XYZ file of C-alpha atoms in Angstrom:
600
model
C 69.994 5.928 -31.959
C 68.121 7.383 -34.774
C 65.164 5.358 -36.398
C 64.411 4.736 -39.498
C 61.265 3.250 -39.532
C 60.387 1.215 -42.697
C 56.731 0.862 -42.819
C 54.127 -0.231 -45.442
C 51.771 1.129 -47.030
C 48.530 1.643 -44.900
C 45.047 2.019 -46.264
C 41.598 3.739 -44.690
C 38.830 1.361 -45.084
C 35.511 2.059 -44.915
C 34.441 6.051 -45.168
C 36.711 7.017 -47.254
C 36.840 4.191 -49.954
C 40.315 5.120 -51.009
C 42.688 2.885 -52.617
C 45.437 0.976 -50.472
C 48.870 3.066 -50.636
C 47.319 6.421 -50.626
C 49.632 7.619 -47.856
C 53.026 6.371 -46.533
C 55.320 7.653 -43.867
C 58.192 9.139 -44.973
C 60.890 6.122 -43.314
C 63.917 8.782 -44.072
C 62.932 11.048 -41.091
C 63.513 11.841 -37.647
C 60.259 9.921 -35.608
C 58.831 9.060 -32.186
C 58.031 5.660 -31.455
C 54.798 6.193 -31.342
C 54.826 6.878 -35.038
C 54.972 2.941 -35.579
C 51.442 2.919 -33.844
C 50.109 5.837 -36.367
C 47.681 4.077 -39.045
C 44.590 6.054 -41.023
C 42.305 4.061 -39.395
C 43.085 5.359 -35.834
C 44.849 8.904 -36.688
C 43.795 10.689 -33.336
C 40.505 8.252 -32.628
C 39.593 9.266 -29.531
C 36.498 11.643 -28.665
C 38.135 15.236 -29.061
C 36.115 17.092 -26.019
C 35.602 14.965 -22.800
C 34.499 18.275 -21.030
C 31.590 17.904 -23.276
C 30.458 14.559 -24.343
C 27.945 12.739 -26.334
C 27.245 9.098 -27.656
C 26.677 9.968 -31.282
C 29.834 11.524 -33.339
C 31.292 10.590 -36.466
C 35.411 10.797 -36.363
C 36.464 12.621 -40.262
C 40.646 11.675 -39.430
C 41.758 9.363 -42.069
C 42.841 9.821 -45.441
C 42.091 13.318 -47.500
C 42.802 14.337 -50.970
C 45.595 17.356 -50.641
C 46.215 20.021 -53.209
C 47.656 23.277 -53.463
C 47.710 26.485 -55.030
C 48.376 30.256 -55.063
C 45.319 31.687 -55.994
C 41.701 31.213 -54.519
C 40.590 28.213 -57.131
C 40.723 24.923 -56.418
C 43.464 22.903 -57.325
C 43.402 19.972 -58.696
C 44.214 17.458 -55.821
C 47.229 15.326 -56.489
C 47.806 13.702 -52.979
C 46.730 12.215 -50.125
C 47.109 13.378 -46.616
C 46.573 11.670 -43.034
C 44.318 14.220 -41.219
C 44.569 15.514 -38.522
C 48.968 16.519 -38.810
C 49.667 19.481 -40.613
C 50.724 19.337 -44.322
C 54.615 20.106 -43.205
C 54.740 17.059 -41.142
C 56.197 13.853 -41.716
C 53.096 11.803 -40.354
C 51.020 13.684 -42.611
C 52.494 11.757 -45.842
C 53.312 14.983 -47.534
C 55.800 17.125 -45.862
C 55.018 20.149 -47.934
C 56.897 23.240 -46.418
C 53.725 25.901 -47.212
C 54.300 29.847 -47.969
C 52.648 32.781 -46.619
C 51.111 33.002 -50.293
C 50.349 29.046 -51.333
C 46.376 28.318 -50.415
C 46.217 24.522 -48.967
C 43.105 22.509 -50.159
C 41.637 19.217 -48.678
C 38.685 16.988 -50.104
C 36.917 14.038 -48.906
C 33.233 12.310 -48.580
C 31.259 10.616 -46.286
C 28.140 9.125 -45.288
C 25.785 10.119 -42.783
C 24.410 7.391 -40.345
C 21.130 6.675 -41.546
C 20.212 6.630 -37.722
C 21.106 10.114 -37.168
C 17.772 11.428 -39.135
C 15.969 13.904 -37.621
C 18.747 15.549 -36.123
C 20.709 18.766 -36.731
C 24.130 17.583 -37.696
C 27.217 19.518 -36.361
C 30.588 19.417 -38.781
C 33.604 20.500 -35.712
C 36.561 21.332 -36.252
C 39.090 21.411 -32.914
C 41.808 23.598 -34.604
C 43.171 24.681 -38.130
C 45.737 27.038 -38.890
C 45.276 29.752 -39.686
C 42.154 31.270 -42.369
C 39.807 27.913 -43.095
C 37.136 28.150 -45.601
C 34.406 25.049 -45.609
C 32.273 23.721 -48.757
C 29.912 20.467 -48.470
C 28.098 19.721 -51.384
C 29.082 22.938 -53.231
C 27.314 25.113 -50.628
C 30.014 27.983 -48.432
C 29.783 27.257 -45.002
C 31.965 30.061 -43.971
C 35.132 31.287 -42.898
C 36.690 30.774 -39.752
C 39.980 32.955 -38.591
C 42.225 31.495 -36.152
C 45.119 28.877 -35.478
C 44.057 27.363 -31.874
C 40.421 27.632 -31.203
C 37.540 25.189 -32.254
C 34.678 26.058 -34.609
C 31.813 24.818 -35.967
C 29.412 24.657 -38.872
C 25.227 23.008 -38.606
C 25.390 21.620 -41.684
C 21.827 20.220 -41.907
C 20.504 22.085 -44.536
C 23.809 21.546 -46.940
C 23.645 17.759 -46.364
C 21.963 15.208 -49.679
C 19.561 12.855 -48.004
C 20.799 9.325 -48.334
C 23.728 10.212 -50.378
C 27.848 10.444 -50.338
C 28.374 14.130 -48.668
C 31.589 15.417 -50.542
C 33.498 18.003 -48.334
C 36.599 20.712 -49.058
C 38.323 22.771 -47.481
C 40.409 25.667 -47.728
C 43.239 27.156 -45.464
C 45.550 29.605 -45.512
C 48.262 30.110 -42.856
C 50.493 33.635 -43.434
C 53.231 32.239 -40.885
C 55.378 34.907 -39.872
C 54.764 36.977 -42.593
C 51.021 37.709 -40.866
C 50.292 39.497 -37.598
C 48.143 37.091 -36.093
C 48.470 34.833 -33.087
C 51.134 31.700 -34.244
C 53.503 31.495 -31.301
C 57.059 30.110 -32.687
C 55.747 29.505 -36.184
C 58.318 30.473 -38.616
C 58.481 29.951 -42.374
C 62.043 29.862 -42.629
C 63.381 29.134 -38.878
C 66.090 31.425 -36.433
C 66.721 31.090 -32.971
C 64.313 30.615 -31.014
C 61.524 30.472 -34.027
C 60.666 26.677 -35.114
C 58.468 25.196 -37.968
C 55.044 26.259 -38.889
C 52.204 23.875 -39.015
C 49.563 24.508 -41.420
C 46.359 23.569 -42.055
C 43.899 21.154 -40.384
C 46.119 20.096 -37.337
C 43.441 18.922 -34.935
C 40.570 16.326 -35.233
C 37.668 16.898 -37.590
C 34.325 15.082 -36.323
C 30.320 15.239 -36.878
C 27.908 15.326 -34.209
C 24.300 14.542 -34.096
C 22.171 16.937 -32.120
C 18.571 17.389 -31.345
C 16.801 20.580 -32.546
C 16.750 22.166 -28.970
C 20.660 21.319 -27.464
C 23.022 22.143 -25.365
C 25.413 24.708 -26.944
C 28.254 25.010 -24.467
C 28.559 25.508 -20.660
C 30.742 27.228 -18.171
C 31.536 25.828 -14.901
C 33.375 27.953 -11.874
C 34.366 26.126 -8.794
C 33.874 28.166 -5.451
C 35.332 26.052 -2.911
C 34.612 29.302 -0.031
C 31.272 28.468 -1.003
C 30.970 24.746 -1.369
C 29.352 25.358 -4.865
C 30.137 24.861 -8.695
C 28.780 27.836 -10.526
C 27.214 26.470 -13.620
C 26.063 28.806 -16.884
C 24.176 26.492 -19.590
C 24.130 27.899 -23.201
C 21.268 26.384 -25.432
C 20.690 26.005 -29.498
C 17.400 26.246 -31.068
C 14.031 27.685 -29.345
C 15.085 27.738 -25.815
C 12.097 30.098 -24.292
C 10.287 27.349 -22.317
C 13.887 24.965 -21.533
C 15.289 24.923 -18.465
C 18.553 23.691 -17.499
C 19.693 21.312 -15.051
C 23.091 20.185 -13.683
C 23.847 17.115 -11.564
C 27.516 15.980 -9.945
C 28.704 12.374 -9.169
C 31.019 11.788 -6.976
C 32.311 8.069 -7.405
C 29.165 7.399 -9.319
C 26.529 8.601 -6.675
C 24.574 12.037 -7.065
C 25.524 14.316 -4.695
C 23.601 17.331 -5.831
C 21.219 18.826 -8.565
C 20.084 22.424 -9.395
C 18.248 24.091 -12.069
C 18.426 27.568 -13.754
C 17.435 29.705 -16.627
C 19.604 29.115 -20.072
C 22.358 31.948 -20.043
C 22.307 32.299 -16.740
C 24.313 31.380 -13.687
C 23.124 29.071 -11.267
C 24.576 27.377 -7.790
C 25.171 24.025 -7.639
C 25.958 22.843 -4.521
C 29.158 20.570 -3.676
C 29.517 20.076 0.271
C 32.174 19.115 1.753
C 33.936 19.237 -1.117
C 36.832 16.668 -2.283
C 39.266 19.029 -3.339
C 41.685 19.152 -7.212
C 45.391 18.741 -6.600
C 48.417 17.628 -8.164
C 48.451 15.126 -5.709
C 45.089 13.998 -5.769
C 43.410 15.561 -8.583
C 40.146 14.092 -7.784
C 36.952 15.118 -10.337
C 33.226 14.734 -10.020
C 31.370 13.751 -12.874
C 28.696 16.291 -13.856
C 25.355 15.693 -16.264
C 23.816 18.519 -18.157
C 20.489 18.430 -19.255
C 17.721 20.549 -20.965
C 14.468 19.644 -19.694
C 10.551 20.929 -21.509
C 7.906 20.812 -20.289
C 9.303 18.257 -17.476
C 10.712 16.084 -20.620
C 14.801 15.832 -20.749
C 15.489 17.000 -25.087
C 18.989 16.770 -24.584
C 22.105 15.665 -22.006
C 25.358 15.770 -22.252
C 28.390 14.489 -19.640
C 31.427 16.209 -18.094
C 33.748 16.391 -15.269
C 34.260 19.650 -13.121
C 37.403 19.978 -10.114
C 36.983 21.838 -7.364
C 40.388 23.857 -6.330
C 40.747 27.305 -5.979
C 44.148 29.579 -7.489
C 45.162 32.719 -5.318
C 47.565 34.958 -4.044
C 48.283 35.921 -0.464
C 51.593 36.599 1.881
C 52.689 33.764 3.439
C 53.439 33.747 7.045
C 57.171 35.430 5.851
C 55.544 38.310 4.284
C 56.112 37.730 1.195
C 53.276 37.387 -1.606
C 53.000 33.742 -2.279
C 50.960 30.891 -4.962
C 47.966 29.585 -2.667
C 46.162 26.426 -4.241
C 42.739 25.388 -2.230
C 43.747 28.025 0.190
C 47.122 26.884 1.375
C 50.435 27.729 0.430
C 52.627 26.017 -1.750
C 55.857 26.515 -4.045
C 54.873 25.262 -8.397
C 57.587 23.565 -9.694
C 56.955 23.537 -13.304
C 58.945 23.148 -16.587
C 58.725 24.431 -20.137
C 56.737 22.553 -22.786
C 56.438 24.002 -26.496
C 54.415 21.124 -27.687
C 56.455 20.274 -30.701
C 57.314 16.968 -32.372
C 59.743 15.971 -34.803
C 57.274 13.877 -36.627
C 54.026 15.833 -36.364
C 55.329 19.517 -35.148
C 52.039 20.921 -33.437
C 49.946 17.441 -33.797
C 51.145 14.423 -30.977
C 51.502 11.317 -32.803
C 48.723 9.815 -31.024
C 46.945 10.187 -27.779
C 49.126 7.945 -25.518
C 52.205 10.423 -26.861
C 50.139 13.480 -25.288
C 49.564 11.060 -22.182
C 53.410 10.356 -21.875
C 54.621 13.621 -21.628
C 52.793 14.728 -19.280
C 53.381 10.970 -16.816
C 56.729 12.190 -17.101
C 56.378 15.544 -16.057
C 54.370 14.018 -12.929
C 57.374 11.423 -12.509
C 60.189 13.884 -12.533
C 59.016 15.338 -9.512
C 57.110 18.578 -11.446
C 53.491 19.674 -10.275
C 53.128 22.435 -12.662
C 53.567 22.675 -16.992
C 53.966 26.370 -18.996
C 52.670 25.404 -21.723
C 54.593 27.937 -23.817
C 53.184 29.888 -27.019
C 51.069 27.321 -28.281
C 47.601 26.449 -26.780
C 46.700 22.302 -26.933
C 44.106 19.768 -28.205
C 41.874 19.486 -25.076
C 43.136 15.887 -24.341
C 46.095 16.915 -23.371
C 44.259 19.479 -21.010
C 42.024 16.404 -20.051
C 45.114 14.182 -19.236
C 46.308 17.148 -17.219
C 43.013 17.404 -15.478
C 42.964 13.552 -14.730
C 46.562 13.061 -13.636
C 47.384 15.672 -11.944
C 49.082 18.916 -13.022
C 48.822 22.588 -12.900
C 48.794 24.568 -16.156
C 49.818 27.876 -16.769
C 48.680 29.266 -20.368
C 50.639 30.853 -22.095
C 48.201 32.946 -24.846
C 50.117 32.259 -28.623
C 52.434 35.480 -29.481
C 51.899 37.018 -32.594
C 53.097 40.370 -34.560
C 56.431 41.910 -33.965
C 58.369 42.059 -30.570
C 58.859 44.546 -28.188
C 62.517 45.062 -27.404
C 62.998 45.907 -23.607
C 63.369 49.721 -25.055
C 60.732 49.434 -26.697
C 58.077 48.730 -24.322
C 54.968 47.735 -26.629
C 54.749 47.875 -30.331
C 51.534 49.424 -32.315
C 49.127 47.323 -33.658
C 46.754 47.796 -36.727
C 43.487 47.537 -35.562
C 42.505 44.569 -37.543
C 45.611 42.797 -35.867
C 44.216 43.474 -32.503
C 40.966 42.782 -33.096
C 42.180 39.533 -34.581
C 44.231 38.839 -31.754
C 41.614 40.108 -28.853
C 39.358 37.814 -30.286
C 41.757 34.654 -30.483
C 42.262 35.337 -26.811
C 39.199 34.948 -25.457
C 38.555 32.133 -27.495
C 41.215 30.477 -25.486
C 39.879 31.609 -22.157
C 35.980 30.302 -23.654
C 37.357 27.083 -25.167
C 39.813 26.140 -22.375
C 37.418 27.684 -19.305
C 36.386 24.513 -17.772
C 39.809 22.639 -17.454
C 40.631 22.803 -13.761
C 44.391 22.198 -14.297
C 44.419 25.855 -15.723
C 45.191 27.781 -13.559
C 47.214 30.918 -14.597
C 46.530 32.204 -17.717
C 49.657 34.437 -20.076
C 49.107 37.403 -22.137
C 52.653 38.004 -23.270
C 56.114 36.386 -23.374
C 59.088 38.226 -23.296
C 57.245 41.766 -25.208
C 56.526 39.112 -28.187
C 53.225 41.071 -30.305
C 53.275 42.689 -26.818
C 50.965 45.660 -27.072
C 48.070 47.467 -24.166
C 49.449 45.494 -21.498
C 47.401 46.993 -18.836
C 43.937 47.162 -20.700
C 44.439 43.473 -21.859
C 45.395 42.213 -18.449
C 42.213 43.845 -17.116
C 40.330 42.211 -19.704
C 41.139 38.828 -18.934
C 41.079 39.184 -15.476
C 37.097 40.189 -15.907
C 36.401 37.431 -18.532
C 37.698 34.939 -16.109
C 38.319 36.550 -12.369
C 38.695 32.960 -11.159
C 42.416 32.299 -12.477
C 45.238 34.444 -12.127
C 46.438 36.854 -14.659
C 50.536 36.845 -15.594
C 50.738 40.328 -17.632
C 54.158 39.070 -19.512
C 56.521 36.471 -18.327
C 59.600 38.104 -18.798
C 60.845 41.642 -19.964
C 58.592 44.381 -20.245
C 56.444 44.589 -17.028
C 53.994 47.151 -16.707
C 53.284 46.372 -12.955
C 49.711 44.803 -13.235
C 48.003 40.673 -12.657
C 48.621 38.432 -9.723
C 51.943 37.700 -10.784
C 55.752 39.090 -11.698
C 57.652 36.820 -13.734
C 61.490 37.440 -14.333
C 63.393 35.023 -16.720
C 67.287 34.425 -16.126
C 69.586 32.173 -17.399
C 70.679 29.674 -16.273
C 69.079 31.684 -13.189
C 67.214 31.845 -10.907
C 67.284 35.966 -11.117
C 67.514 38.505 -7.826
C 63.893 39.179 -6.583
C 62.175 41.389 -8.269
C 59.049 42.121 -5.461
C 56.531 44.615 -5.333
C 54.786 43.921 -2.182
C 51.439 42.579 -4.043
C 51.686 40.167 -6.829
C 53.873 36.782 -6.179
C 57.051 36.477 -7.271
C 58.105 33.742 -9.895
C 60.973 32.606 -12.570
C 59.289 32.671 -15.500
C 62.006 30.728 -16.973
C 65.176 29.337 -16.215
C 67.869 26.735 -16.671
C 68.357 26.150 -20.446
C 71.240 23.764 -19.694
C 71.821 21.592 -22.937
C 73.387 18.635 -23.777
C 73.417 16.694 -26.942
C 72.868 12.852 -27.505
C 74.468 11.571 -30.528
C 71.252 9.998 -33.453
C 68.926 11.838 -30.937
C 69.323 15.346 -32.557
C 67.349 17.393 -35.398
C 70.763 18.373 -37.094
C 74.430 18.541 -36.829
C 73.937 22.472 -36.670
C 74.871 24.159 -33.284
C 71.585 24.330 -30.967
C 71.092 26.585 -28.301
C 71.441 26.735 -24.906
C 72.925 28.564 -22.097
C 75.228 26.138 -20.719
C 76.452 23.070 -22.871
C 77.547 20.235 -21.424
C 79.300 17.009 -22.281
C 78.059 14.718 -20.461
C 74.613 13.097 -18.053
C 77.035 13.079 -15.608
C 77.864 17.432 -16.010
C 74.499 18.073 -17.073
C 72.809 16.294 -13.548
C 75.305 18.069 -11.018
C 74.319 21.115 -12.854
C 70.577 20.949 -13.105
C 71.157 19.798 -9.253
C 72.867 23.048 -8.449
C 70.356 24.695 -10.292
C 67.433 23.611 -7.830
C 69.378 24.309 -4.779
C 69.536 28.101 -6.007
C 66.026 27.801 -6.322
C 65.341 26.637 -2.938
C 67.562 28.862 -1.467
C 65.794 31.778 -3.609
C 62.242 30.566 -2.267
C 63.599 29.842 1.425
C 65.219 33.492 1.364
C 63.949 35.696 -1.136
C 60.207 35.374 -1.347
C 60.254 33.026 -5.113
C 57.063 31.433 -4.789
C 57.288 29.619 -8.722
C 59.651 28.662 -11.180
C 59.942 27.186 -14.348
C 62.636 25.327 -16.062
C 63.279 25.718 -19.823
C 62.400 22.629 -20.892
C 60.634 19.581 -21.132
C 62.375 17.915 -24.458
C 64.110 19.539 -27.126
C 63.087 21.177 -30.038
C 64.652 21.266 -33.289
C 67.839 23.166 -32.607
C 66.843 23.318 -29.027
C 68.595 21.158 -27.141
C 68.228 22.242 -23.291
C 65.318 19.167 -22.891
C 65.120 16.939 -20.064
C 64.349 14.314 -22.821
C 65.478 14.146 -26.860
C 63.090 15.222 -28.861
C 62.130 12.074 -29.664
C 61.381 11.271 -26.300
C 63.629 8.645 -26.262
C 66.119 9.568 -23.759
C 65.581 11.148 -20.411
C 69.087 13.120 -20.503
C 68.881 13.130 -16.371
C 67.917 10.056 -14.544
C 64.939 10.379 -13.235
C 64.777 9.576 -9.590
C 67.793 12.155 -8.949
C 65.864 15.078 -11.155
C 63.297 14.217 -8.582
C 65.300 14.068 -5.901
C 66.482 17.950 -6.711
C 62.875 19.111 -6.864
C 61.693 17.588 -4.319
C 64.224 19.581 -1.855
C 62.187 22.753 -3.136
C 59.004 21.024 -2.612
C 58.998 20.201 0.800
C 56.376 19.137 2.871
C 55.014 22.663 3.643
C 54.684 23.553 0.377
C 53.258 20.725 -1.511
C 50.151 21.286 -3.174
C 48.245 18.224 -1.428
């Protein structure tokens, strides 16, 4: 049944020196269980990017002073806010439903680590929605534009030496009333639109570096060639550095190479241990900057090797290839919503859950749908098991099926061009990605052939879905059709693979498990576990009888848990109940996933 968690007031100690009952959670509220674990002193403590990591960082979650205002002053700040959930959300202690036109501000200090002198110092943040402004110490850092995508400001020369560094921040999020990328985002939300979350919604950190670094890195697996294709981008003088990367394979070197910065270079992996679902195996990699023979700066990672095509299968029909043999994805829809942080997890064991139960229900593939994640939940992907395709966040108007593509102002393309290949940049070395989205269902869908082009050269080593759903203009590696309950007729052109994009939507409500007492949607409501499992089990024998006869070589079901006035899940939206018992949702998917098409 519904909680209603009664729980204390909780203090940060330490950093942020603020007083004891400077944030509560709000106990009249729809929560997780996971929200009873939620505390300022370990809001989200984990290191935010273990493709990249370091021993040095400095986590800023924790208490912030909140205030708001509809002009471009500063506020006074009259709350307190648990960074990193957005300012809507119940975890964040203020629950402030923001407007298109209301500017949301954010102060707080720190200290530096005395041992960190010497070094340039890095202020990161993973995401914040939308337009963020920074200030330390007075000084403008800059602007940053864009929802999903991590940024970064070397804030060295703005930092006073041995003294309390006082930080704000300004962001603006337009919601709906805005062109840019924001997925289901809604100020006021309709079918199937769901709440915005604004402001800082990911974790802010510091970072020590030296004055010559490692910037960022792109990694490629080629498993025709036995060889992870490395590029190593420095910071600072780089003319005399050169770069050098090194894999582990269950903590012995196998290889090492070195190569110019900015330039790709080979590194060989023989007889490579390939990335699957079932047995997503990863190497550990080491990437170093070496002058003058002297190592200035390393960092650690982890790379997979698998490779993502399309071929026909021995029936003639185009079909999903992973490491070079056939095999049928079996995915299901997840939005990445919560009821008690909206775009932010609770935690990092709640990101971990969702995606053990994906693995347990039988799934070996996730959409993640309109919304692009913190890169734990891409690293828990990585290390468990389970194939991603990327949806790229909608934005703008839609495209009605008569419509075809809407026109876009310039600045709202450019704006959304260069959100996308932040995505493709910032998410480029996951090895559970392996499909990447440009459109769903003609949502902000606009030069559909140019832009599937375009991300097909920025990263030829994925495939490229031009829209899942509705208006396809006949280019990628894949045709998606969505039908519901489904699965659709086949839709084949002889060249790209045939998938359901979506499917399913079969709904059932469990009584203190629901957002309201509204009507939710689905396609087909049932009243009862019992109803709903003999229909989601007639549903997958469609589906295998689709792939067995017709060439369907994918499909997704609509959806992991519910959300909001969703209520098609496979879970609440708490996560408390799995609607279906597990072993038989297995069961039905694992009659589509036989033995010749696993993806061992």
């Amino acid at each position: 049944m519904l909680r209603f968690l009664v729980i204390g007031f909780l203090s940060l100690v330490g950093v942020n020196l603020l007083a004891a009952g400077d944030w509560r959670l709000n106990t009249n509220s729809y929560l997780t269980h996971w929200a009873l674990d939620v505390s300022p002193e370990q809001a989200h403590a984990e290191y935010p990017r273990p493709t990249m990591t370091r021993p040095d960082w400095l986590n800023l979650n924790g208490i912030w002073e909140v205030g708001f205002s509809r002009t471009t002053n500063c506020p006074g700040f009259t709350n307190h806010i648990l960074v990193p959930f957005p300012v809507e959300s119940v975890l964040s202690g203020v629950r402030h439903m923001v407007n298109e036109l209301e500017q949301v501000w954010y102060r707080r200090t720190f200290m530096v680590p005395a041992a960190w002198q010497g070094r340039q110092v890095l202020l990161h943040f993973e995401a914040s929605d939308w337009e963020t402004e920074v200030w330390l110490n007075g000084k403008d850092l800059g602007t940053h534009r864009g929802g999903y995508d991590r940024f970064s400001f070397d804030i060295t020369s703005a930092l006073k030496p041995g003294s309390e560094q006082e930080l704000i921040v300004r962001v603006n999020n337009p919601i709906d009333a805005g062109g840019q990328p924001r997925g289901k985002q809604m100020l006021h939300p309709r079918l199937p639109y769901l709440h915005a979350a604004s402001g800082i919604w990911q974790t802010v950190w510091l970072e020590p570096v030296a004055l010559t670094s490692v910037e960022s890195f792109r990694l490629v697996p080629d498993l025709d060639a036995g060889a992870l294709h490395v590029e190593i981008n420095g910071r600072g003088d780089t003319n005399d550095v050169i770069a050098e990367a090194v894999a582990y394979a269950d903590g012995k070197e196998i290889s090492r190479a070195q190569g110019q910065i900015g330039k790709s270079f080979s590194l060989p992996v023989p007889h490579a241990h390939t990335w699957s679902p079932d047995d997503p195996f990863l190497y550990d990699l080491k990437i170093a900057l070496l002058q003058k023979g002297k190592k200035v700066d390393e960092v650690s990672g982890y790379f997979g090797m698998r490779k993502i095509s399309v071929s026909k299968g021995a029936d003639g029909y185009p079909r999903l290839y992973l490491n070079n043999r056939p095999g049928f994805e079996m995915g299901v829809l997840d939005q990445g919503y919560w009821p008690d942080g909206i775009y932010t997890a609770p935690n990092d064991e709640a990101l971990r859950s969702d995606i053990e139960l994906i693995k347990r229900l039988g799934f070996n593939m996730c959409r993640k749908h309109v919304k692009i994640e913190s890169e734990r939940w891409y690293y828990w992907c990585d290390k468990l098991g389970l194939l991603v395709w990327q949806d790229m966040p909608s934005g703008g108007t839609s495209a009605l099926p008569k419509d075809r593509e809407i026109t876009r102002t310039p600045e709202s393309a450019q704006q959304f061009e260069a959100e996308l290949q932040r995505m493709i940049v910032d998410r480029g070395n996951q090895p559970s990605i392996v499909m990447w989205i440009l459109f769903n269902q003609g949502w902000g869908q606009y030069d559909t052939v140019r832009l599937t082009k375009t991300v097909k050269e920025l990263d030829p080593s994925r495939l490229v879905m031009d829209v899942s759903g509705w208006n396809d203009f006949g280019v990628g590696d894949v045709r998606s059709s969505h039908k519901y309950p489904g699965p659709a007729s086949p839709e084949h052109d002889g060249r790209r693979a045939w998938v359901m994009g979506e499917c399913g939507g079969l709904g059932l409500d469990i009584p203190g498990h629901t957002w309201g007492i509204m009507t939710s949607w689905n396609t087909t409501l049932f009243d009862s576990p019992k109803e709903l499992t003999a229909g989601y089990e007639s549903l997958l024998e469609r589906i295998a009888e689709q792939k067995q006869k017709t060439g369907l070589a994918a499909a997704v079901i609509t959806e992991l848990t519910d959300a909001e006035t969703e209520d098609d899940g496979l879970t609440t939206y708490d996560r408390d109940v799995v609607k279906i018992p597990t072993e038989q949702v297995k069961a039905a998917n694992e009659k589509v996933l036989t033995k010749s098409t696993r993806l061992e």
